[in-house]
Amino acid sequence: MAENGLTIALPKGRLLAEGLSLLAQAGYETGDVDDTSRKLLFHLSGDLRVLLAKPLDIPTYVAYGAADLGFAGKDVLMEQQEALYELLDLGIGACRLCVAGPERGPYNSRVATKYPNIATGYFREHGEQVEIIHLNGSVELAPLVGLAGRILDVVSTGQTLRENHLVVLAEVAQVTTRLIANVSSYRVKAEAVDRLMERLENVVEERTKGVKTL
Amino acid sequence: MLIEKPWGTHDFLPGEAAQKKQMEDTLLDVFARWGYQLVETPSFELDASIPEGPQRGERRFQFFDDRGRLLVLRPEWTFSIARLAATSLREKPLPLRLCYNGPVFNAEQGAGRDAVFHQVGVELLGSAAPEGDAEVLALASDALRAVHLETVRLVVGHTRFLDGLTADLEEPQAQALREALVRRDLVGYQAVAATLPASAADRNLLQRLPTLRGDATFLQQLQDSVQGRAARHALQELLEVATSAHAATQGFPFLFDLSLLRHPAYYTGLIFEGYVPGVAFPIVGGGRYDKLLDHYGRPAAATGFAIGVERLMDAGAVREAPAKPIYLWYGIGEEREAWRLAERLRQRGQRVVCGKEPPAAPECYTAVRRMAEMLQQERTQH
């Protein structure tokens, strides 16, 4: 972690644009940050440094202090279980963690997922013995080809599920993107963290108000 | 054959091990000057001797003795010191000032969580708040300064502040708030706080709790807005401790944080953690645990802290590299004389290695000297 200023880790891909627009609304110039080039480190105004990483890696960067702060999905935080501060619900990237499968059972005992820890915990809590199949993507394929009876995955619009003739069988958790902080940065850089958090909080509040009045 | 070592373990190589020992000695020396006596306990304890409760949540290394009794590798020092105080040291009058140095073991993997790590720390048994807390806080500051850590930020909180604010709530709700703070999940905390009944005393303070951090002036201003007596008393105690410890530590900066809660769950008063810029994990942590010794049958107010040795090393707390020896290179037939010369040099505190061959790695020595040269030097010095 840099001794001065703050380093924030943002997820590459789907959520980057929304994350950047939050930072822009909070008063940070995010002009040249994008994930289409090979550049992964950017210096913004106001002593803010942005690093771009895979969404699943964000908690790791923050837990080890390579970044002071990060934007991470609740799904990723539940899966990684790192010791870090979860400061603010940013209200973006809303989706649900669900168990899904073909509409009619019976299902075999295999469950395919990108989230082996969440799946293990969920089925243990529900007293069901399953075999967790860890996949890195295209999880919805698993029931179609007989790799697993069900899947545990994030569902946003449900479009992907419908296209693959799957339905939600149970909801595991509601997911949104969170502002997270390294435990040391949260203390050592308390003033800077509080300032950034306050700015983001105001933006998020404005946005929720906007949604409500629509 | 591929020879591996277990996950989460670390070898201290030549140089590193010397630096580690030097740092531990420096800390223990500070503790000794404050009247704390060094003790050692076995690396493992009977699992049954560790009290039931939420503090048992962590995963440990456990195994059985030959009679089938469950043993546990020391998960932290406080339990062992408490057992010691209540058994072997039962007749010794309180207060007891004890310090320790050695490895602790943790079976849970995660960022900054090794399987074996080292702690140097103190326990002050039989000294109540606020004097005991001020002593321990000042001692921690003194110790960190002795290893050249001037940039530590000490974060101080008080478990009874939250206990006071939540005293009138339903227990499940109060517990949900505490658990969210221990998990450092401020979003989850806010979600629970938002559901508090409007009638709850200090509801507003509870909802603002994660933002309640600042310096002593901030604490003073906060006092007026606290209604609950227990919470106000906790604030008062924090202020008193801060004032006396601050005087003793020549202005080591404290950051008060009323949302600070620490694992394990045995803390009952003032708690603190220390952080350094550039190190991702706390380097020191501790606090008051007035109920723990009840379990061991010798009730006593108690407080203490532990410093993470590896984290101090990460923070660059060690400055001096250990001295290298000189290499005494002797010829055929000079062996006996060389050993006698080396003996004389060692008695004067010099580090000496002797050999018949020229050294394979001369950079490992401060100098390479032939016998005649050394004898000559010795003669001119006397």
Coordinates of C-alpha atoms in Angstrom, one line a residue:
Chain A
M1 CA 0.0 0.0 0.0
A2 CA 1.2 3.4 -0.8
E3 CA 2.2 5.5 2.2
N4 CA 0.4 8.6 0.9
G5 CA -3.0 8.8 -0.7
L6 CA -5.4 5.9 -1.2
T7 CA -5.2 2.9 -3.6
I8 CA -8.6 1.5 -4.6
A9 CA -9.1 -1.8 -6.5
L10 CA -11.9 -1.9 -9.0
P11 CA -13.3 -5.0 -10.7
K12 CA -12.6 -5.3 -14.5
G13 CA -15.6 -6.1 -16.7
R14 CA -19.3 -5.7 -16.3
L15 CA -19.3 -3.4 -13.3
L16 CA -16.3 -1.2 -14.0
A17 CA -18.4 1.5 -15.8
E18 CA -20.8 1.8 -13.0
G19 CA -18.1 1.9 -10.4
L20 CA -16.2 4.6 -12.3
S21 CA -19.4 6.7 -12.6
L22 CA -19.9 6.5 -8.8
L23 CA -16.3 7.8 -8.3
A24 CA -16.9 10.5 -10.9
Q25 CA -20.1 11.6 -9.2
A26 CA -18.1 11.7 -5.9
G27 CA -15.8 14.2 -7.5
Y28 CA -12.9 12.1 -8.7
E29 CA -11.7 12.5 -12.3
T30 CA -11.7 9.1 -13.8
G31 CA -11.0 10.1 -17.4
D32 CA -8.5 7.6 -18.6
V33 CA -9.4 4.5 -16.6
D34 CA -10.6 1.7 -18.8
D35 CA -10.1 -2.0 -19.0
T36 CA -9.7 -2.4 -22.7
S37 CA -6.0 -1.4 -22.7
R38 CA -3.3 -3.4 -20.9
K39 CA -2.8 -0.7 -18.4
L40 CA -3.9 -1.7 -14.9
L41 CA -2.7 1.1 -12.7
F42 CA -4.0 4.7 -12.9
H43 CA -3.4 7.9 -11.0
L44 CA -6.5 10.0 -10.4
S45 CA -6.9 13.5 -9.0
G46 CA -7.0 13.9 -5.2
D47 CA -4.2 11.4 -4.4
L48 CA -6.3 8.4 -5.5
R49 CA -4.8 5.5 -7.3
V50 CA -6.9 2.9 -9.2
L51 CA -5.9 -0.6 -9.9
L52 CA -8.0 -3.0 -12.0
A53 CA -8.3 -6.6 -11.1
K54 CA -10.5 -9.6 -11.6
P55 CA -13.6 -9.3 -9.4
L56 CA -12.8 -12.5 -7.5
D57 CA -9.3 -11.2 -6.6
I58 CA -10.4 -7.8 -5.2
P59 CA -10.7 -9.0 -1.5
T60 CA -7.2 -10.6 -1.8
Y61 CA -5.7 -7.3 -2.9
V62 CA -7.4 -5.5 -0.1
A63 CA -6.8 -8.1 2.7
Y64 CA -3.1 -8.0 2.0
G65 CA -3.0 -4.2 1.8
A66 CA -2.0 -4.1 -1.9
A67 CA -5.0 -1.8 -2.2
D68 CA -6.4 0.2 0.7
L69 CA -10.0 0.0 -0.6
G70 CA -11.9 -1.9 -3.1
F71 CA -15.3 -2.4 -4.8
A72 CA -16.4 -6.1 -4.3
G73 CA -19.6 -8.0 -4.7
K74 CA -21.2 -9.4 -1.6
D75 CA -21.0 -12.8 -3.4
V76 CA -17.2 -12.6 -3.7
L77 CA -16.9 -11.4 0.0
M78 CA -19.0 -14.3 1.2
E79 CA -16.9 -16.8 -0.8
Q80 CA -13.5 -15.4 0.2
Q81 CA -14.2 -14.7 3.9
E82 CA -11.1 -12.5 4.2
A83 CA -10.7 -10.3 7.3
L84 CA -11.5 -6.8 6.0
Y85 CA -13.9 -4.0 6.6
E86 CA -17.2 -3.8 4.7
L87 CA -17.9 -0.1 4.8
L88 CA -20.7 0.8 2.4
D89 CA -23.4 -0.7 0.2
L90 CA -22.8 1.0 -3.1
G91 CA -26.2 -0.1 -4.5
I92 CA -24.7 -1.2 -7.8
G93 CA -24.4 -4.7 -9.3
A94 CA -27.6 -5.9 -7.6
C95 CA -28.4 -9.6 -8.1
R96 CA -29.2 -12.7 -6.2
L97 CA -27.3 -15.8 -5.3
C98 CA -29.6 -18.7 -6.1
V99 CA -29.8 -22.4 -6.3
A100 CA -31.2 -23.2 -9.8
G101 CA -32.0 -26.3 -11.8
P102 CA -34.5 -27.8 -14.2
E103 CA -38.0 -27.1 -13.0
R104 CA -38.7 -30.7 -12.1
G105 CA -36.5 -33.0 -10.0
P106 CA -35.3 -35.3 -8.8
Y107 CA -31.8 -33.8 -8.8
N108 CA -28.7 -35.8 -8.3
S109 CA -26.4 -34.9 -5.4
R110 CA -23.9 -32.8 -7.5
V111 CA -24.1 -29.0 -7.4
A112 CA -21.9 -27.0 -9.9
T113 CA -20.8 -23.5 -8.8
K114 CA -18.2 -20.8 -8.9
Y115 CA -18.7 -20.5 -5.1
P116 CA -17.6 -23.7 -3.4
N117 CA -17.4 -22.2 0.1
I118 CA -20.8 -20.6 -0.1
A119 CA -22.3 -23.8 -1.6
T120 CA -20.7 -26.0 1.1
G121 CA -22.0 -23.7 3.9
Y122 CA -25.5 -23.4 2.4
F123 CA -26.1 -27.1 1.9
R124 CA -24.6 -28.0 5.3
E125 CA -27.0 -25.5 6.9
H126 CA -29.9 -27.1 5.1
G127 CA -28.8 -30.6 6.1
E128 CA -28.3 -31.8 2.6
Q129 CA -25.3 -33.9 1.5
V130 CA -24.1 -32.7 -1.9
E131 CA -21.0 -33.0 -3.9
I132 CA -19.7 -29.6 -4.9
I133 CA -18.3 -29.3 -8.4
H134 CA -16.1 -26.2 -8.7
L135 CA -16.3 -24.5 -12.1
N136 CA -14.9 -21.2 -13.3
G137 CA -17.7 -20.1 -15.6
S138 CA -20.7 -21.1 -17.7
V139 CA -22.1 -22.9 -14.7
E140 CA -25.6 -23.1 -16.2
L141 CA -24.2 -25.6 -18.7
A142 CA -23.7 -28.2 -16.0
P143 CA -27.3 -29.4 -15.7
L144 CA -27.8 -29.5 -19.5
V145 CA -24.9 -32.0 -20.0
G146 CA -25.4 -34.0 -16.8
L147 CA -22.4 -32.7 -14.9
A148 CA -24.6 -31.6 -12.0
G149 CA -28.2 -31.7 -11.1
R150 CA -28.3 -28.2 -9.8
I151 CA -26.2 -25.0 -9.8
L152 CA -25.5 -22.3 -7.2
D153 CA -24.9 -19.0 -9.1
V154 CA -25.7 -15.3 -9.3
V155 CA -28.9 -14.4 -11.1
S156 CA -29.6 -10.8 -12.2
T157 CA -32.3 -10.7 -14.9
G158 CA -32.9 -14.5 -15.1
Q159 CA -32.4 -14.4 -18.8
T160 CA -29.5 -16.9 -18.8
L161 CA -31.5 -19.3 -16.7
R162 CA -34.5 -19.1 -19.0
E163 CA -32.4 -19.7 -22.1
N164 CA -31.0 -22.8 -20.5
H165 CA -34.4 -24.1 -19.2
L166 CA -33.5 -23.6 -15.6
V167 CA -35.5 -22.1 -12.8
V168 CA -34.6 -20.6 -9.4
L169 CA -35.2 -23.2 -6.7
A170 CA -34.0 -21.2 -3.7
E171 CA -32.5 -17.8 -2.9
V172 CA -29.3 -17.9 -0.9
A173 CA -28.5 -14.2 -0.6
Q174 CA -29.1 -10.8 -2.0
V175 CA -26.0 -9.3 -3.6
T176 CA -24.8 -5.8 -4.2
T177 CA -21.3 -4.2 -4.6
R178 CA -19.7 -3.1 -1.3
L179 CA -16.9 -0.6 -0.5
I180 CA -14.3 -2.6 1.4
A181 CA -11.2 -1.5 3.3
N182 CA -8.0 -3.1 4.5
V183 CA -8.0 -3.3 8.4
S184 CA -4.8 -1.4 8.7
S185 CA -5.7 1.3 6.1
Y186 CA -9.1 1.8 7.8
R187 CA -7.1 2.9 10.9
V188 CA -3.9 4.4 9.6
K189 CA -5.6 6.4 6.9
A190 CA -8.8 7.0 8.8
E191 CA -9.2 10.6 7.7
A192 CA -8.7 9.9 4.0
V193 CA -10.9 6.8 4.1
D194 CA -13.7 8.7 5.9
R195 CA -13.6 11.5 3.4
L196 CA -13.9 9.1 0.4
M197 CA -16.6 7.1 2.2
E198 CA -18.6 10.2 3.0
R199 CA -18.5 11.4 -0.6
L200 CA -19.6 8.0 -1.9
E201 CA -22.3 7.7 0.7
N202 CA -23.8 11.0 -0.5
V203 CA -23.7 9.8 -4.1
V204 CA -25.4 6.5 -3.2
E205 CA -28.0 8.4 -1.1
E206 CA -28.8 10.7 -4.0
R207 CA -29.1 7.8 -6.4
T208 CA -31.5 5.9 -4.1
K209 CA -33.7 9.0 -3.8
G210 CA -33.6 9.4 -7.6
V211 CA -34.8 5.8 -8.0
K212 CA -37.6 6.3 -5.5
T213 CA -39.0 9.5 -7.1
L214 CA -39.0 7.9 -10.6
Chain B
M1 CA 11.8 -36.6 -3.3
L2 CA 10.2 -33.2 -2.9
I3 CA 10.6 -32.0 0.7
E4 CA 7.9 -29.6 1.8
K5 CA 7.1 -27.8 5.0
P6 CA 3.6 -27.5 6.3
W7 CA 1.4 -24.6 5.2
G8 CA 1.6 -21.4 7.2
T9 CA 5.0 -22.1 8.7
H10 CA 8.2 -20.0 8.3
D11 CA 11.9 -20.8 8.7
F12 CA 13.9 -18.0 10.2
L13 CA 17.2 -18.1 8.3
P14 CA 20.6 -16.9 9.6
G15 CA 20.4 -13.2 10.1
E16 CA 16.6 -13.2 10.3
A17 CA 16.6 -15.4 13.4
A18 CA 19.2 -13.2 15.0
Q19 CA 17.1 -10.1 14.2
K20 CA 14.0 -11.7 15.6
K21 CA 15.8 -12.6 18.8
Q22 CA 17.3 -9.1 19.1
M23 CA 13.8 -7.6 18.8
E24 CA 12.3 -10.0 21.3
D25 CA 15.1 -9.2 23.7
T26 CA 14.5 -5.5 23.3
L27 CA 10.8 -5.9 24.1
L28 CA 11.4 -8.2 27.0
D29 CA 13.9 -5.8 28.4
V30 CA 11.3 -3.0 28.3
F31 CA 8.8 -5.3 30.1
A32 CA 11.5 -6.2 32.7
R33 CA 12.1 -2.5 33.4
W34 CA 8.4 -2.1 34.1
G35 CA 8.6 -5.0 36.6
Y36 CA 7.1 -7.7 34.5
Q37 CA 8.5 -11.2 35.0
L38 CA 9.1 -13.7 32.2
V39 CA 7.3 -17.0 32.3
E40 CA 7.1 -20.0 30.0
T41 CA 4.3 -22.5 29.6
P42 CA 4.0 -25.7 27.6
S43 CA 3.3 -25.4 23.9
F44 CA 0.0 -27.3 24.4
E45 CA -2.7 -27.3 27.0
L46 CA -5.6 -29.6 27.9
D47 CA -8.4 -28.5 25.6
A48 CA -10.8 -28.8 28.6
S49 CA -8.9 -26.1 30.5
I50 CA -10.0 -23.5 27.9
P51 CA -13.4 -22.0 28.8
E52 CA -16.4 -22.7 26.7
G53 CA -17.9 -19.8 24.8
P54 CA -17.6 -17.8 21.7
Q55 CA -13.8 -17.5 22.2
R56 CA -13.6 -21.1 21.1
G57 CA -14.7 -20.3 17.6
E58 CA -11.3 -20.3 16.0
R59 CA -10.0 -23.5 14.4
R60 CA -7.1 -25.0 16.4
F61 CA -4.5 -27.7 16.1
Q62 CA -5.8 -30.5 18.3
F63 CA -4.6 -34.0 19.1
F64 CA -4.9 -36.7 21.8
D65 CA -2.7 -37.8 24.6
D66 CA -2.2 -41.5 25.3
R67 CA -5.3 -41.5 27.6
G68 CA -7.5 -40.1 24.9
R69 CA -7.7 -36.6 26.4
L70 CA -8.0 -33.8 23.9
L71 CA -5.0 -31.4 23.7
V72 CA -4.7 -28.1 21.9
L73 CA -1.6 -26.3 20.7
R74 CA -1.5 -23.0 22.4
P75 CA -4.0 -20.8 20.4
E76 CA -2.9 -17.7 22.3
W77 CA -1.0 -16.9 25.5
T78 CA -3.8 -15.4 27.7
F79 CA -5.4 -18.8 28.5
S80 CA -2.1 -20.3 29.6
I81 CA -1.1 -17.3 31.7
A82 CA -4.6 -17.4 33.4
R83 CA -4.1 -21.1 34.2
L84 CA -0.7 -20.4 35.5
A85 CA -1.9 -17.6 37.8
A86 CA -4.7 -19.8 39.2
T87 CA -2.5 -22.9 39.7
S88 CA 1.3 -22.7 40.2
L89 CA 1.1 -19.0 41.1
R90 CA -2.0 -19.3 43.2
E91 CA -0.2 -18.3 46.4
K92 CA 1.5 -15.3 44.9
P93 CA -0.3 -12.1 45.8
L94 CA -1.9 -9.9 43.2
P95 CA -1.2 -7.9 41.2
L96 CA 0.9 -10.2 39.1
R97 CA 3.0 -8.7 36.3
L98 CA 3.9 -11.5 33.8
C99 CA 5.4 -11.4 30.3
Y100 CA 6.0 -14.1 27.7
N101 CA 7.6 -14.8 24.4
G102 CA 6.9 -17.7 22.1
P103 CA 4.9 -19.2 19.3
V104 CA 1.1 -19.5 19.0
F105 CA -0.7 -21.8 16.7
N106 CA -3.7 -21.3 14.5
A107 CA -5.3 -23.8 12.1
E108 CA -7.5 -21.3 10.2
Q109 CA -6.1 -20.3 6.8
G110 CA -6.5 -16.7 5.5
A111 CA -4.7 -13.5 4.6
G112 CA -2.2 -12.7 7.4
R113 CA -3.0 -15.8 9.3
D114 CA 0.0 -18.2 9.6
A115 CA -0.2 -21.6 11.3
V116 CA 2.6 -20.6 13.6
F117 CA 3.5 -17.1 14.6
H118 CA 5.3 -15.5 17.5
Q119 CA 4.0 -13.2 20.2
V120 CA 5.8 -11.2 22.9
G121 CA 3.3 -9.8 25.4
V122 CA 2.3 -9.0 29.0
E123 CA -0.5 -9.8 31.3
L124 CA -1.3 -7.6 34.3
L125 CA -3.5 -9.6 36.7
G126 CA -5.3 -8.1 39.6
S127 CA -5.2 -4.5 38.6
A128 CA -8.6 -2.8 37.9
A129 CA -9.6 -0.1 35.5
P130 CA -8.6 2.5 34.9
E131 CA -5.0 2.3 36.4
G132 CA -4.3 -1.1 34.9
D133 CA -5.4 0.0 31.5
A134 CA -3.3 3.1 31.5
E135 CA -0.2 1.2 32.6
V136 CA -0.6 -1.4 29.9
L137 CA -1.3 1.2 27.2
A138 CA 1.7 3.2 28.2
L139 CA 3.8 0.1 28.3
A140 CA 2.7 -0.9 24.8
S141 CA 3.7 2.5 23.6
D142 CA 7.1 2.3 25.3
A143 CA 7.8 -1.1 23.9
L144 CA 6.9 -0.1 20.3
R145 CA 9.1 3.0 20.6
A146 CA 12.0 0.8 21.8
V147 CA 11.9 -1.1 18.5
H148 CA 11.8 2.3 16.6
L149 CA 8.2 2.2 15.6
E150 CA 7.3 5.9 15.8
T151 CA 4.5 5.8 13.4
V152 CA 2.2 3.4 15.2
R153 CA -1.5 4.4 15.4
L154 CA -3.1 3.0 18.5
V155 CA -6.8 2.5 18.1
V156 CA -8.6 2.4 21.5
G157 CA -12.2 1.3 22.2
H158 CA -14.3 0.1 25.1
T159 CA -16.6 -3.0 25.0
R160 CA -18.9 -1.6 27.7
F161 CA -19.8 1.4 25.5
L162 CA -21.7 -0.8 23.1
D163 CA -22.9 -3.1 25.9
G164 CA -24.3 0.0 27.6
L165 CA -26.0 1.3 24.4
T166 CA -27.6 -2.1 23.7
A167 CA -28.5 -3.0 27.3
D168 CA -32.3 -2.4 26.8
L169 CA -32.4 -4.2 23.4
E170 CA -33.6 -7.8 22.9
E171 CA -30.6 -10.0 23.2
P172 CA -30.7 -11.5 19.7
Q173 CA -30.6 -7.9 18.3
A174 CA -27.8 -6.8 20.5
Q175 CA -25.9 -10.0 19.6
A176 CA -26.4 -9.4 15.9
L177 CA -24.9 -5.9 16.3
R178 CA -21.9 -7.2 18.2
E179 CA -21.3 -10.0 15.7
A180 CA -21.5 -7.6 12.7
L181 CA -18.8 -5.4 14.3
V182 CA -16.5 -8.4 15.1
R183 CA -16.9 -9.5 11.5
R184 CA -16.1 -5.8 10.5
D185 CA -19.3 -5.8 8.5
L186 CA -20.5 -2.2 8.9
V187 CA -23.1 -2.7 6.1
G188 CA -24.6 -5.6 8.1
Y189 CA -24.4 -3.6 11.2
Q190 CA -26.3 -0.7 9.7
A191 CA -28.9 -3.1 8.4
V192 CA -29.6 -4.4 11.9
A193 CA -29.4 -0.8 13.5
A194 CA -32.0 0.4 11.0
T195 CA -34.5 -2.0 12.4
L196 CA -34.2 -0.8 16.0
P197 CA -37.4 0.3 17.6
A198 CA -37.8 4.1 17.6
S199 CA -38.3 4.0 21.4
A200 CA -34.8 2.6 22.0
A201 CA -32.6 4.9 24.1
D202 CA -29.5 6.1 22.3
R203 CA -30.9 4.7 19.0
N204 CA -29.4 7.5 17.1
L205 CA -25.9 6.9 18.7
L206 CA -26.2 3.2 17.9
Q207 CA -26.9 3.9 14.2
R208 CA -24.0 6.3 14.1
L209 CA -21.6 4.0 15.9
P210 CA -19.3 3.1 13.0
T211 CA -18.6 6.8 12.5
L212 CA -17.8 7.4 16.1
R213 CA -14.1 7.8 15.9
G214 CA -11.7 10.6 16.6
D215 CA -9.4 12.1 19.2
A216 CA -9.9 13.0 22.9
T217 CA -11.7 16.2 22.1
F218 CA -14.2 14.2 20.0
L219 CA -14.8 11.9 23.0
Q220 CA -15.4 14.8 25.3
Q221 CA -17.9 16.3 23.0
L222 CA -19.6 13.0 22.5
Q223 CA -20.2 12.6 26.3
D224 CA -23.0 15.1 26.4
S225 CA -25.1 13.2 23.8
V226 CA -24.9 9.8 25.6
Q227 CA -28.0 9.0 27.7
G228 CA -27.2 5.5 29.0
R229 CA -25.2 5.6 32.3
A230 CA -23.1 2.5 31.5
A231 CA -22.1 3.9 28.1
R232 CA -21.3 7.3 29.6
H233 CA -19.2 5.6 32.3
A234 CA -17.2 3.7 29.6
L235 CA -16.5 7.0 27.9
Q236 CA -15.4 8.6 31.1
E237 CA -13.0 5.7 31.7
L238 CA -11.6 6.0 28.2
L239 CA -10.9 9.7 28.7
E240 CA -9.2 9.1 32.1
V241 CA -7.0 6.3 30.7
A242 CA -6.1 8.3 27.6
T243 CA -5.1 11.3 29.7
S244 CA -2.8 9.4 32.0
A245 CA -1.3 7.1 29.3
H246 CA -0.8 10.1 27.0
A247 CA 1.3 11.8 29.6
A248 CA 3.3 8.7 30.1
T249 CA 3.9 8.1 26.4
Q250 CA 4.9 11.6 25.3
G251 CA 2.1 12.0 23.0
F252 CA 1.7 8.7 21.1
P253 CA -1.4 9.5 19.0
F254 CA -4.5 7.6 20.0
L255 CA -7.5 7.1 17.7
F256 CA -10.6 6.4 19.7
D257 CA -13.0 4.1 17.9
L258 CA -16.2 3.1 19.7
S259 CA -17.1 0.5 17.1
L260 CA -13.8 -1.4 17.8
L261 CA -14.6 -4.9 19.0
R262 CA -12.0 -7.7 19.2
H263 CA -12.0 -11.4 18.8
P264 CA -12.0 -13.4 21.2
A265 CA -15.1 -12.5 23.1
Y266 CA -13.6 -12.4 26.6
Y267 CA -12.9 -8.7 26.6
T268 CA -14.8 -6.7 29.2
G269 CA -13.5 -3.1 29.1
L270 CA -10.9 -1.0 27.3
I271 CA -9.4 -2.7 24.2
F272 CA -6.8 -1.6 21.7
E273 CA -5.0 -2.4 18.5
G274 CA -2.0 -0.9 16.9
Y275 CA -1.4 -0.3 13.2
V276 CA 1.6 0.9 11.2
P277 CA 1.6 2.5 7.7
G278 CA 2.6 -0.1 5.1
V279 CA 1.7 -3.2 7.2
A280 CA -1.7 -4.7 6.3
F281 CA -2.5 -6.3 9.7
P282 CA -2.5 -5.1 13.3
I283 CA 0.9 -5.4 15.0
V284 CA -0.3 -5.3 18.6
G285 CA -3.7 -6.0 20.2
G286 CA -5.0 -6.4 23.7
G287 CA -7.4 -5.3 26.4
R288 CA -9.2 -5.9 29.6
Y289 CA -10.7 -9.3 30.5
D290 CA -12.1 -9.2 34.0
K291 CA -14.2 -12.3 33.8
L292 CA -11.8 -14.8 32.3
L293 CA -10.0 -15.7 35.5
D294 CA -13.3 -16.7 37.1
H295 CA -13.2 -19.8 34.9
Y296 CA -9.9 -20.8 36.4
G297 CA -11.1 -20.3 40.0
R298 CA -9.1 -17.2 40.8
P299 CA -11.3 -14.2 40.0
A300 CA -9.2 -11.1 39.2
A301 CA -9.4 -8.0 37.1
A302 CA -6.9 -8.4 34.3
T303 CA -5.6 -6.8 31.2
G304 CA -2.7 -7.3 28.8
F305 CA -1.5 -7.2 25.2
A306 CA 0.4 -9.2 22.6
I307 CA 2.8 -7.9 20.0
G308 CA 3.1 -9.9 16.7
V309 CA 6.8 -10.5 16.1
E310 CA 6.6 -11.3 12.4
R311 CA 4.5 -8.2 11.8
L312 CA 7.1 -6.0 13.7
M313 CA 9.7 -7.4 11.3
D314 CA 7.4 -6.6 8.3
A315 CA 7.2 -3.1 9.7
G316 CA 11.0 -2.7 9.6
A317 CA 11.3 -2.6 13.3
V318 CA 14.7 -4.1 13.2
R319 CA 17.5 -1.8 12.1
E320 CA 20.9 -3.2 12.8
A321 CA 22.1 -6.2 10.9
P322 CA 23.9 -8.8 13.2
A323 CA 27.7 -8.5 13.2
K324 CA 29.7 -10.9 11.0
P325 CA 32.6 -12.9 12.4
I326 CA 36.2 -12.5 11.2
Y327 CA 37.9 -15.5 9.5
L328 CA 41.2 -16.7 10.9
W329 CA 43.1 -18.5 8.2
Y330 CA 45.8 -20.7 9.6
G331 CA 48.5 -22.8 7.9
I332 CA 49.8 -26.3 8.3
G333 CA 50.9 -27.0 11.9
E334 CA 49.3 -23.8 13.2
E335 CA 46.1 -25.3 14.3
R336 CA 46.6 -25.4 18.0
E337 CA 48.0 -21.9 18.1
A338 CA 45.1 -20.7 16.0
W339 CA 42.5 -22.1 18.4
R340 CA 44.2 -20.5 21.3
L341 CA 44.3 -17.2 19.5
A342 CA 40.6 -17.5 18.6
E343 CA 39.8 -18.3 22.2
R344 CA 41.5 -15.1 23.4
L345 CA 39.6 -13.1 20.7
R346 CA 36.3 -14.6 21.7
Q347 CA 36.9 -13.8 25.3
R348 CA 37.1 -10.2 24.3
G349 CA 33.7 -10.5 22.6
Q350 CA 34.9 -10.9 19.0
R351 CA 33.2 -13.3 16.6
V352 CA 35.8 -15.7 15.1
V353 CA 35.7 -18.6 12.7
C354 CA 38.9 -20.6 12.0
G355 CA 39.9 -22.7 9.0
K356 CA 42.8 -24.2 7.2
E357 CA 41.4 -23.4 3.8
P358 CA 40.7 -19.9 2.4
P359 CA 37.0 -19.1 3.0
A360 CA 34.6 -20.2 0.2
A361 CA 32.4 -17.2 0.7
P362 CA 34.6 -14.3 2.0
E363 CA 31.6 -11.9 2.0
C364 CA 30.2 -13.8 5.0
Y365 CA 33.1 -12.3 7.2
T366 CA 34.0 -8.8 8.2
A367 CA 37.6 -9.7 7.3
V368 CA 39.9 -12.7 6.4
R369 CA 43.2 -12.7 8.3
R370 CA 46.2 -15.0 8.2
M371 CA 47.6 -16.2 11.6
A372 CA 50.8 -14.1 11.5
E373 CA 48.8 -11.0 10.7
M374 CA 46.5 -11.5 13.7
L375 CA 49.3 -12.3 16.1
Q376 CA 51.1 -9.2 15.0
Q377 CA 47.9 -7.1 15.5
E378 CA 47.4 -8.6 18.9
R379 CA 51.0 -7.8 19.9
T380 CA 50.7 -4.1 18.8
Q381 CA 47.4 -3.8 20.7
H382 CA 48.9 -4.8 24.0

